[in-house]
Amino acid sequence: MAIQYGISGTTAKGIAASVERCVAEGMLGPDAALPPVRRLADELGVSPGTVATAYKELRQRGIVVTRGRGGTVVAQAPAVASRRPPRVPEGLRDLAGGHPDPFFLPALVPPSRLSPGARSHRSTPRLARLEEAVRHWLGRDGVPVEQVTFAHGALDLIGRLLSVEFRPGDAVAMEDPGYHHLLDLVAALGLRSVPVAVDDEGLRPDALRVALRAGVRAVVCSPRAQNPYGGSFSAARRDALVEVLRDGPEVLVVENDHASAVAGAPLWSLASGGLARWVHVRTVSKFLGTDLRWAAAACDRTTLARHDGRLLLTSGWVSHLLQETVHGLMTDDGTRALVTRAQEAYELRRETLREELGDRGITSHGASGLNVWVPVRDESAVVNGLRSYGWWVAAGARFRLSSEPGVRISVAELEPADAVRLASDFAAVLGEGESEATYGG
C-alpha cells in the first residue's frame, strides 16, 4: 500500500476504486497530487501500465485531471464529491445563499386531478397543457418554440446534454465569474472549462472569440441575471455574440435563463439568432418554489433528440404530478401577481444596495437578478470583516476561474433599510484595512 496516500490495489480497477474512496472520504482533497505512475507502481508492486490505466479511468470519470509537468491531481470538483458553500455561522444574516425571499413564493398545493393507476408516461412524457403554456411563455420572448422538452432542473438538463455530446477533455466556454455549480458540473464530467470574461452586458464578444479559437465545443451562458455578476444581454450585445458564434456553427450554445420572471431585465436571446445548435432552458425555483425541480427548454431538433433519447433511458420522464403543480401555478392569476411583486421588490433591493455602495465610493455590479457582485482585493478580509458586523456574504473564489477577486451579496431578502446599514458596514470594513486600495475594488 502507498501509505502516504492511502492508495491500495493490485489491479487497475482496484487502484482506481481506492483513489475514489480516498477522495470521497476527504483523504485526498481538490488539487491533491497523486504519486507519479512509476513510483506508485513500485510501491504497490504492479506494472506502470496498470497504474496508468487506473489514472486514465479516473480522468475519464472526472475525478482527477492531468496538468502536464504538474502531474495528476484531484479535480477541483471531483465526480465523487462536490464543493459546498461554508456553513453560515450562527447569529449571522445570510446574504450568501442566492435564495428567493420565501414571502414571495406561492403555497405549493399537490394537484388532485390525476387519478391513481398506470398510464403510459413514456409515450406522453409531457402534459399537453403544460407544453402549450411553455410554448407561450418562451415564445413571447422571441425564443423559437418548434421543439420543447422538460427536465428535472437546469443542471439536470445541461449535465445530460454535455455527457451525451462530449467526451472528457473537450473544452467548454464558461462565464468567468460564473455559477459555481455549473463550473463544478463541467469539471465533474471531465470537461475542460475555458474562461470567458463577463461585464454588465454578459459575455464579452472579444473573450468569446478567443474561446472559439481555442477549440471549445460548447458555450454555457446566462442571457440575464448572470450569476454572480448580474449582467444582462442588450440587443446590441446579443447581436455581437451571434456574429461571433457564426464562426463556430457546430458549437452547442446553452442559454440558462434561470431567473426569467424575476430577473428585472428583458430577454435578448441567442436562440433567436439563427444558430444551428442551441438550447434555451428555464427553471421556476426562483419564483414558484425552490423544491420545484423542473425545467423547460426549447432547442434545435438534434439537441432535442439527443437529450430526450438519454432521458428516456434514465428517469424516463418528469413526474406528471410535478408538471400539474407547475401548470397550476403558471396559470394562476394570484401567483402571477405575486411573481410581479417579487420582481419589483428584488429590483428595488438590488438597486438600493448598489446606490448605497456607490454613495460610499464602492464599485458594484448587478444590472439584473438577485445578486450584487463587489470587486475587492482581498476576499477573506472583506468576508471576515463583514462577519464581525453580523453579515455573511459569499467569497468569490468558488465562482471564479481566472477573473479578479470579489464577493457576492444576495439581495432577495435585503430590505432597503438593511441595505443602507450593510453599505455603511462594508465601507467601514474597507476603512479598517490599510486603505481602500488594499481591500476595495
Short mmCIF file of C-alpha atoms in Angstrom, two decimals:
data_model
loop_
_atom_site.label_atom_id
_atom_site.label_comp_id
_atom_site.label_asym_id
_atom_site.label_seq_id
_atom_site.Cartn_x
_atom_site.Cartn_y
_atom_site.Cartn_z
CA MET A 1 0.00 0.00 0.00
CA ALA A 2 1.10 3.57 -0.73
CA ILE A 3 0.91 4.60 2.94
CA GLN A 4 1.47 8.32 2.29
CA TYR A 5 -1.56 8.48 0.02
CA GLY A 6 -3.80 5.72 1.37
CA ILE A 7 -3.93 4.13 -2.11
CA SER A 8 -4.07 0.36 -2.45
CA GLY A 9 -4.91 -2.29 -5.04
CA THR A 10 -3.28 -4.74 -7.41
CA THR A 11 -5.48 -4.17 -10.48
CA ALA A 12 -6.36 -1.01 -12.39
CA LYS A 13 -9.95 -1.12 -11.16
CA GLY A 14 -8.83 -1.75 -7.60
CA ILE A 15 -6.40 1.17 -7.64
CA ALA A 16 -9.00 3.48 -9.21
CA ALA A 17 -11.59 2.45 -6.60
CA SER A 18 -9.07 3.11 -3.82
CA VAL A 19 -8.33 6.62 -5.11
CA GLU A 20 -12.06 7.30 -5.48
CA ARG A 21 -12.64 6.20 -1.88
CA CYS A 22 -9.84 8.48 -0.64
CA VAL A 23 -11.38 11.41 -2.50
CA ALA A 24 -14.90 10.70 -1.27
CA GLU A 25 -13.72 10.41 2.35
CA GLY A 26 -11.66 13.60 2.16
CA MET A 27 -8.24 11.93 2.47
CA LEU A 28 -7.37 13.42 -0.92
CA GLY A 29 -8.80 16.90 -1.41
CA PRO A 30 -9.06 19.09 -4.53
CA ASP A 31 -5.66 19.71 -6.16
CA ALA A 32 -4.02 16.96 -4.08
CA ALA A 33 -1.23 15.39 -6.15
CA LEU A 34 -1.28 11.68 -6.87
CA PRO A 35 2.08 9.90 -6.92
CA PRO A 36 3.81 9.55 -10.29
CA VAL A 37 2.86 6.40 -12.17
CA ARG A 38 6.21 4.62 -11.75
CA ARG A 39 6.55 5.46 -8.08
CA LEU A 40 3.07 4.18 -7.25
CA ALA A 41 3.64 1.07 -9.37
CA ASP A 42 6.81 0.30 -7.39
CA GLU A 43 5.06 0.86 -4.05
CA LEU A 44 2.10 -1.35 -4.97
CA GLY A 45 4.17 -4.00 -6.75
CA VAL A 46 2.32 -3.68 -10.06
CA SER A 47 3.29 -2.66 -13.56
CA PRO A 48 3.34 1.03 -14.57
CA GLY A 49 0.76 0.15 -17.21
CA THR A 50 -1.69 -0.95 -14.50
CA VAL A 51 -1.37 2.37 -12.67
CA ALA A 52 -1.60 4.32 -15.95
CA THR A 53 -4.83 2.50 -16.79
CA ALA A 54 -6.23 3.33 -13.34
CA TYR A 55 -5.35 7.01 -13.76
CA LYS A 56 -6.94 7.04 -17.22
CA GLU A 57 -10.19 5.66 -15.79
CA LEU A 58 -10.16 8.30 -13.05
CA ARG A 59 -9.62 11.04 -15.63
CA GLN A 60 -12.48 9.81 -17.80
CA ARG A 61 -14.80 9.89 -14.78
CA GLY A 62 -13.81 13.44 -13.82
CA ILE A 63 -12.14 12.50 -10.52
CA VAL A 64 -8.62 13.59 -11.47
CA VAL A 65 -7.02 15.82 -14.08
CA THR A 66 -3.55 15.78 -15.62
CA ARG A 67 -1.56 19.01 -15.69
CA GLY A 68 1.39 18.09 -17.87
CA ARG A 69 4.55 18.50 -15.83
CA GLY A 70 2.34 19.27 -12.85
CA GLY A 71 1.34 15.61 -12.73
CA THR A 72 -2.04 14.09 -11.91
CA VAL A 73 -4.13 15.85 -9.26
CA VAL A 74 -7.61 15.52 -7.80
CA ALA A 75 -10.11 17.65 -9.76
CA GLN A 76 -11.43 20.86 -8.21
CA ALA A 77 -14.90 19.31 -8.13
CA PRO A 78 -14.40 15.54 -8.43
CA ALA A 79 -17.38 13.47 -9.51
CA VAL A 80 -17.47 11.74 -6.11
CA ALA A 81 -17.55 14.97 -4.11
CA SER A 82 -18.87 18.49 -4.63
CA ARG A 83 -17.72 21.78 -3.21
CA ARG A 84 -20.34 23.07 -0.83
CA PRO A 85 -20.54 26.60 0.48
CA PRO A 86 -19.35 27.00 4.05
CA ARG A 87 -21.97 26.69 6.77
CA VAL A 88 -23.46 30.02 7.81
CA PRO A 89 -22.15 30.81 11.31
CA GLU A 90 -24.87 31.05 13.94
CA GLY A 91 -26.29 34.50 14.51
CA LEU A 92 -25.27 35.99 11.14
CA ARG A 93 -27.54 37.43 8.46
CA ASP A 94 -27.19 35.09 5.48
CA LEU A 95 -26.63 37.01 2.23
CA ALA A 96 -24.62 34.24 0.59
CA GLY A 97 -27.17 31.63 -0.44
CA GLY A 98 -28.76 33.21 -3.51
CA HIS A 99 -32.23 32.05 -2.48
CA PRO A 100 -35.50 33.89 -3.19
CA ASP A 101 -37.48 35.58 -0.43
CA PRO A 102 -39.96 32.96 0.91
CA PHE A 103 -42.54 35.75 1.33
CA PHE A 104 -42.88 35.94 -2.47
CA LEU A 105 -43.21 32.18 -3.10
CA PRO A 106 -46.72 30.77 -3.59
CA ALA A 107 -48.09 27.96 -1.45
CA LEU A 108 -47.49 24.58 -3.08
CA VAL A 109 -50.69 22.53 -3.19
CA PRO A 110 -50.41 19.00 -4.64
CA PRO A 111 -52.73 18.51 -7.63
CA SER A 112 -55.76 16.30 -7.20
CA ARG A 113 -56.90 15.85 -10.78
CA LEU A 114 -54.57 12.93 -11.57
CA SER A 115 -56.14 9.60 -10.62
CA PRO A 116 -54.01 6.70 -9.36
CA GLY A 117 -53.17 3.83 -11.63
CA ALA A 118 -50.92 3.00 -14.55
CA ARG A 119 -50.56 5.32 -17.51
CA SER A 120 -48.13 5.48 -20.41
CA HIS A 121 -45.79 8.23 -19.20
CA ARG A 122 -43.06 7.23 -21.64
CA SER A 123 -45.34 7.62 -24.64
CA THR A 124 -46.62 11.00 -23.42
CA PRO A 125 -43.83 12.36 -21.17
CA ARG A 126 -45.09 15.96 -21.30
CA LEU A 127 -48.57 17.12 -20.32
CA ALA A 128 -50.08 18.80 -23.38
CA ARG A 129 -51.48 21.75 -21.42
CA LEU A 130 -48.12 22.49 -19.79
CA GLU A 131 -46.31 22.14 -23.10
CA GLU A 132 -48.73 24.67 -24.61
CA ALA A 133 -48.15 27.05 -21.68
CA VAL A 134 -44.38 26.69 -22.11
CA ARG A 135 -44.55 27.49 -25.81
CA HIS A 136 -46.44 30.68 -24.97
CA TRP A 137 -44.07 31.53 -22.09
CA LEU A 138 -40.91 31.18 -24.17
CA GLY A 139 -42.36 32.30 -27.49
CA ARG A 140 -43.50 35.71 -26.25
CA ASP A 141 -39.82 36.47 -25.51
CA GLY A 142 -38.73 35.59 -29.03
CA VAL A 143 -37.41 32.09 -28.34
CA PRO A 144 -38.18 29.63 -31.17
CA VAL A 145 -40.55 27.00 -29.77
CA GLU A 146 -40.85 24.39 -32.53
CA GLN A 147 -39.15 21.84 -30.24
CA VAL A 148 -39.57 21.91 -26.46
CA THR A 149 -38.77 19.45 -23.70
CA PHE A 150 -38.73 19.18 -19.90
CA ALA A 151 -36.09 18.14 -17.37
CA HIS A 152 -35.51 17.94 -13.62
CA GLY A 153 -33.90 21.37 -13.43
CA ALA A 154 -31.31 23.26 -15.47
CA LEU A 155 -28.30 21.36 -14.09
CA ASP A 156 -30.03 18.06 -14.91
CA LEU A 157 -30.64 19.11 -18.50
CA ILE A 158 -27.21 20.67 -19.04
CA GLY A 159 -25.41 17.75 -17.45
CA ARG A 160 -27.32 15.28 -19.62
CA LEU A 161 -26.54 17.19 -22.81
CA LEU A 162 -22.84 17.66 -22.05
CA SER A 163 -22.42 13.98 -21.17
CA VAL A 164 -24.16 12.88 -24.39
CA GLU A 165 -22.44 15.36 -26.68
CA PHE A 166 -18.87 15.44 -25.39
CA ARG A 167 -16.03 13.35 -24.01
CA PRO A 168 -13.55 14.00 -21.18
CA GLY A 169 -11.00 16.59 -22.24
CA ASP A 170 -13.35 18.51 -24.55
CA ALA A 171 -13.39 22.26 -23.92
CA VAL A 172 -16.45 24.26 -22.82
CA ALA A 173 -16.62 28.06 -22.72
CA MET A 174 -17.81 29.17 -19.28
CA GLU A 175 -18.66 32.59 -17.86
CA ASP A 176 -15.97 33.98 -15.56
CA PRO A 177 -17.02 34.68 -12.88
CA GLY A 178 -19.82 32.18 -13.25
CA TYR A 179 -22.31 29.93 -11.47
CA HIS A 180 -20.24 27.65 -9.25
CA HIS A 181 -22.49 24.58 -9.61
CA LEU A 182 -22.09 24.72 -13.39
CA LEU A 183 -18.33 25.12 -13.06
CA ASP A 184 -18.28 22.08 -10.77
CA LEU A 185 -20.52 20.09 -13.12
CA VAL A 186 -18.26 20.68 -16.12
CA ALA A 187 -15.22 19.61 -14.11
CA ALA A 188 -17.00 16.54 -12.75
CA LEU A 189 -17.76 15.41 -16.31
CA GLY A 190 -14.06 15.57 -17.10
CA LEU A 191 -14.54 18.52 -19.44
CA ARG A 192 -12.19 21.49 -19.58
CA SER A 193 -13.52 24.96 -18.73
CA VAL A 194 -12.28 27.84 -20.86
CA PRO A 195 -13.00 31.14 -19.06
CA VAL A 196 -14.90 33.87 -20.90
CA ALA A 197 -14.92 37.27 -19.20
CA VAL A 198 -18.25 38.98 -18.49
CA ASP A 199 -19.33 42.55 -17.92
CA ASP A 200 -22.63 44.31 -17.19
CA GLU A 201 -23.98 43.06 -20.55
CA GLY A 202 -22.95 39.45 -20.04
CA LEU A 203 -20.41 37.54 -22.14
CA ARG A 204 -17.82 39.77 -23.78
CA PRO A 205 -17.63 39.14 -27.55
CA ASP A 206 -13.85 39.51 -27.68
CA ALA A 207 -13.38 36.93 -24.93
CA LEU A 208 -15.83 34.55 -26.61
CA ARG A 209 -13.94 34.84 -29.89
CA VAL A 210 -10.73 33.83 -28.13
CA ALA A 211 -12.50 30.82 -26.60
CA LEU A 212 -13.81 29.70 -30.01
CA ARG A 213 -10.30 29.91 -31.41
CA ALA A 214 -9.16 27.72 -28.52
CA GLY A 215 -11.49 24.98 -29.82
CA VAL A 216 -14.41 24.99 -27.39
CA ARG A 217 -17.20 22.58 -28.28
CA ALA A 218 -19.92 24.33 -26.25
CA VAL A 219 -20.76 27.70 -24.71
CA VAL A 220 -22.74 27.91 -21.45
CA CYS A 221 -24.11 31.33 -20.53
CA SER A 222 -26.94 33.33 -18.95
CA PRO A 223 -28.76 35.96 -21.02
CA ARG A 224 -29.83 37.91 -17.90
CA ALA A 225 -29.42 37.77 -14.11
CA GLN A 226 -25.95 36.35 -14.74
CA ASN A 227 -24.75 34.68 -11.55
CA PRO A 228 -22.82 36.17 -9.78
CA TYR A 229 -22.05 39.32 -11.80
CA GLY A 230 -25.62 40.24 -12.73
CA GLY A 231 -25.02 41.01 -16.40
CA SER A 232 -27.88 41.14 -18.89
CA PHE A 233 -27.67 40.95 -22.68
CA SER A 234 -28.68 44.09 -24.55
CA ALA A 235 -29.94 43.78 -28.12
CA ALA A 236 -26.57 45.01 -29.40
CA ARG A 237 -24.63 42.55 -27.24
CA ARG A 238 -26.84 39.66 -28.33
CA ASP A 239 -26.25 40.56 -31.98
CA ALA A 240 -22.50 40.86 -31.45
CA LEU A 241 -22.33 37.45 -29.76
CA VAL A 242 -24.38 35.82 -32.52
CA GLU A 243 -21.97 37.25 -35.07
CA VAL A 244 -19.02 35.72 -33.19
CA LEU A 245 -20.81 32.37 -32.91
CA ARG A 246 -21.27 32.20 -36.67
CA ASP A 247 -17.57 31.30 -36.78
CA GLY A 248 -18.37 28.12 -34.82
CA PRO A 249 -21.55 26.70 -36.39
CA GLU A 250 -21.13 23.29 -34.72
CA VAL A 251 -20.68 24.73 -31.24
CA LEU A 252 -23.56 23.94 -28.87
CA VAL A 253 -24.86 27.13 -27.21
CA VAL A 254 -26.54 26.52 -23.84
CA GLU A 255 -28.53 29.50 -22.56
CA ASN A 256 -29.57 29.27 -18.90
CA ASP A 257 -32.36 31.77 -18.18
CA HIS A 258 -32.62 30.71 -14.55
CA ALA A 259 -34.30 33.83 -13.07
CA SER A 260 -36.51 34.79 -16.07
CA ALA A 261 -39.66 36.22 -14.45
CA VAL A 262 -37.78 37.95 -11.61
CA ALA A 263 -34.62 38.92 -13.49
CA GLY A 264 -35.69 42.55 -13.80
CA ALA A 265 -34.49 42.78 -17.41
CA PRO A 266 -35.88 41.90 -20.86
CA LEU A 267 -34.67 38.80 -22.67
CA TRP A 268 -32.42 39.17 -25.71
CA SER A 269 -31.89 35.51 -26.51
CA LEU A 270 -29.09 34.00 -28.58
CA ALA A 271 -31.66 31.37 -29.56
CA SER A 272 -33.34 33.90 -31.84
CA GLY A 273 -30.12 34.43 -33.80
CA GLY A 274 -30.46 31.54 -36.25
CA LEU A 275 -27.81 29.32 -34.61
CA ALA A 276 -27.51 25.70 -35.73
CA ARG A 277 -27.02 24.12 -32.28
CA TRP A 278 -28.66 25.72 -29.27
CA VAL A 279 -30.83 25.19 -26.21
CA HIS A 280 -32.63 27.77 -24.06
CA VAL A 281 -33.52 26.43 -20.60
CA ARG A 282 -35.69 27.99 -17.89
CA THR A 283 -36.43 26.94 -14.34
CA VAL A 284 -39.04 28.17 -11.85
CA SER A 285 -37.31 27.64 -8.50
CA LYS A 286 -36.52 31.37 -8.08
CA PHE A 287 -40.17 32.44 -8.22
CA LEU A 288 -42.51 29.44 -7.87
CA GLY A 289 -40.67 27.32 -5.29
CA THR A 290 -37.19 26.02 -4.57
CA ASP A 291 -38.49 22.43 -4.38
CA LEU A 292 -39.94 22.51 -7.90
CA ARG A 293 -37.13 20.66 -9.65
CA TRP A 294 -38.47 21.27 -13.14
CA ALA A 295 -37.08 22.95 -16.22
CA ALA A 296 -38.49 23.79 -19.64
CA ALA A 297 -36.26 24.00 -22.68
CA ALA A 298 -36.52 24.91 -26.34
CA CYS A 299 -33.82 23.69 -28.69
CA ASP A 300 -32.88 22.57 -32.18
CA ARG A 301 -34.01 19.15 -33.47
CA THR A 302 -30.66 17.41 -32.97
CA THR A 303 -30.34 18.62 -29.39
CA LEU A 304 -33.91 17.56 -28.64
CA ALA A 305 -33.32 14.05 -29.96
CA ARG A 306 -30.08 13.60 -28.01
CA HIS A 307 -31.50 14.94 -24.76
CA ASP A 308 -34.80 13.07 -24.86
CA GLY A 309 -33.12 9.88 -26.03
CA ARG A 310 -30.91 9.82 -22.94
CA LEU A 311 -33.77 10.95 -20.68
CA LEU A 312 -35.85 8.01 -21.91
CA LEU A 313 -33.11 5.59 -20.90
CA THR A 314 -32.68 7.07 -17.41
CA SER A 315 -35.51 8.69 -15.45
CA GLY A 316 -37.82 8.37 -18.45
CA TRP A 317 -39.98 11.43 -17.82
CA VAL A 318 -40.61 14.29 -15.43
CA SER A 319 -43.30 13.47 -12.86
CA HIS A 320 -46.77 14.33 -14.12
CA LEU A 321 -47.67 15.39 -10.57
CA LEU A 322 -44.85 17.92 -10.70
CA GLN A 323 -45.96 19.06 -14.14
CA GLU A 324 -49.52 19.54 -12.89
CA THR A 325 -48.25 21.61 -9.95
CA VAL A 326 -46.17 23.84 -12.22
CA HIS A 327 -49.01 24.28 -14.68
CA GLY A 328 -51.42 25.21 -11.92
CA LEU A 329 -49.08 27.89 -10.61
CA MET A 330 -48.11 29.26 -14.03
CA THR A 331 -51.74 29.77 -15.00
CA ASP A 332 -52.96 31.16 -11.67
CA ASP A 333 -53.69 34.90 -11.65
CA GLY A 334 -52.81 35.28 -7.98
CA THR A 335 -49.44 33.60 -8.46
CA ARG A 336 -48.64 35.77 -11.48
CA ALA A 337 -49.40 38.87 -9.42
CA LEU A 338 -47.15 37.59 -6.63
CA VAL A 339 -44.30 36.99 -9.08
CA THR A 340 -44.68 40.54 -10.40
CA ARG A 341 -44.43 41.90 -6.85
CA ALA A 342 -41.34 39.76 -6.27
CA GLN A 343 -39.63 41.11 -9.39
CA GLU A 344 -40.34 44.69 -8.30
CA ALA A 345 -39.10 44.06 -4.76
CA TYR A 346 -35.89 42.38 -5.92
CA GLU A 347 -35.14 45.21 -8.31
CA LEU A 348 -35.67 47.79 -5.56
CA ARG A 349 -33.46 45.87 -3.13
CA ARG A 350 -30.70 45.35 -5.68
CA GLU A 351 -30.67 48.96 -6.85
CA THR A 352 -30.85 50.33 -3.31
CA LEU A 353 -27.76 48.40 -2.26
CA ARG A 354 -25.84 49.43 -5.36
CA GLU A 355 -26.77 53.09 -4.86
CA GLU A 356 -25.75 52.98 -1.21
CA LEU A 357 -22.44 51.31 -2.05
CA GLY A 358 -21.84 53.84 -4.83
CA ASP A 359 -22.52 56.74 -2.47
CA ARG A 360 -19.64 55.41 -0.37
CA GLY A 361 -17.27 55.06 -3.31
CA ILE A 362 -17.63 51.29 -3.62
CA THR A 363 -17.96 49.84 -7.13
CA SER A 364 -20.52 47.08 -7.65
CA HIS A 365 -22.18 45.14 -10.46
CA GLY A 366 -25.75 43.88 -10.67
CA ALA A 367 -27.67 45.02 -13.72
CA SER A 368 -30.28 42.30 -13.15
CA GLY A 369 -31.13 39.35 -10.96
CA LEU A 370 -30.89 38.57 -7.26
CA ASN A 371 -27.19 39.20 -6.63
CA VAL A 372 -24.70 42.05 -6.45
CA TRP A 373 -21.00 41.45 -7.20
CA VAL A 374 -18.49 43.71 -5.45
CA PRO A 375 -14.88 43.59 -6.67
CA VAL A 376 -12.39 43.50 -3.80
CA ARG A 377 -8.67 42.98 -3.44
CA ASP A 378 -8.86 40.52 -0.54
CA GLU A 379 -11.96 38.33 -0.34
CA SER A 380 -11.12 36.84 3.06
CA ALA A 381 -10.54 40.25 4.63
CA VAL A 382 -13.93 41.51 3.43
CA VAL A 383 -15.88 38.34 4.28
CA ASN A 384 -14.39 38.17 7.77
CA GLY A 385 -14.75 41.90 8.26
CA LEU A 386 -18.46 41.82 7.41
CA ARG A 387 -18.85 38.78 9.65
CA SER A 388 -17.79 40.93 12.59
CA TYR A 389 -20.71 43.23 11.77
CA GLY A 390 -23.19 40.35 11.60
CA TRP A 391 -23.29 39.79 7.82
CA TRP A 392 -22.41 36.62 5.91
CA VAL A 393 -21.56 37.10 2.20
CA ALA A 394 -20.09 34.71 -0.33
CA ALA A 395 -16.39 34.86 -1.13
CA GLY A 396 -15.95 34.95 -4.89
CA ALA A 397 -13.33 32.21 -5.13
CA ARG A 398 -15.80 29.42 -5.93
CA PHE A 399 -17.32 31.49 -8.77
CA ARG A 400 -14.03 32.36 -10.47
CA LEU A 401 -11.72 30.69 -12.98
CA SER A 402 -9.23 33.45 -13.78
CA SER A 403 -11.18 36.65 -13.10
CA GLU A 404 -10.38 39.16 -10.38
CA PRO A 405 -11.50 38.64 -6.75
CA GLY A 406 -14.87 39.77 -5.46
CA VAL A 407 -17.72 38.93 -3.10
CA ARG A 408 -21.31 38.05 -3.97
CA ILE A 409 -24.17 39.53 -1.99
CA SER A 410 -27.64 38.00 -2.39
CA VAL A 411 -30.25 40.74 -2.10
CA ALA A 412 -33.54 38.85 -2.29
CA GLU A 413 -34.24 39.30 1.45
CA LEU A 414 -32.32 42.56 1.93
CA GLU A 415 -34.84 45.30 2.71
CA PRO A 416 -33.80 48.85 1.66
CA ALA A 417 -33.20 49.91 5.29
CA ASP A 418 -30.92 46.92 5.78
CA ALA A 419 -29.09 47.77 2.54
CA VAL A 420 -28.18 51.16 4.00
CA ARG A 421 -26.68 49.53 7.08
CA LEU A 422 -24.84 46.89 5.02
CA ALA A 423 -23.30 49.52 2.74
CA SER A 424 -22.15 51.51 5.78
CA ASP A 425 -20.63 48.40 7.34
CA PHE A 426 -18.98 47.48 4.03
CA ALA A 427 -17.33 50.92 3.89
CA ALA A 428 -16.20 50.52 7.50
CA VAL A 429 -14.61 47.16 6.69
CA LEU A 430 -12.68 48.69 3.80
CA GLY A 431 -11.62 51.55 6.05
CA GLU A 432 -10.34 49.14 8.71
CA GLY A 433 -7.66 47.89 6.33
CA GLU A 434 -4.57 49.83 5.38
CA SER A 435 -6.61 51.64 2.72
CA GLU A 436 -9.43 51.05 0.26
CA ALA A 437 -6.73 50.31 -2.32
CA THR A 438 -5.73 47.31 -0.22
CA TYR A 439 -9.17 45.74 0.20
CA GLY A 440 -11.56 47.62 -2.05
CA GLY A 441 -12.45 47.06 -5.68
#
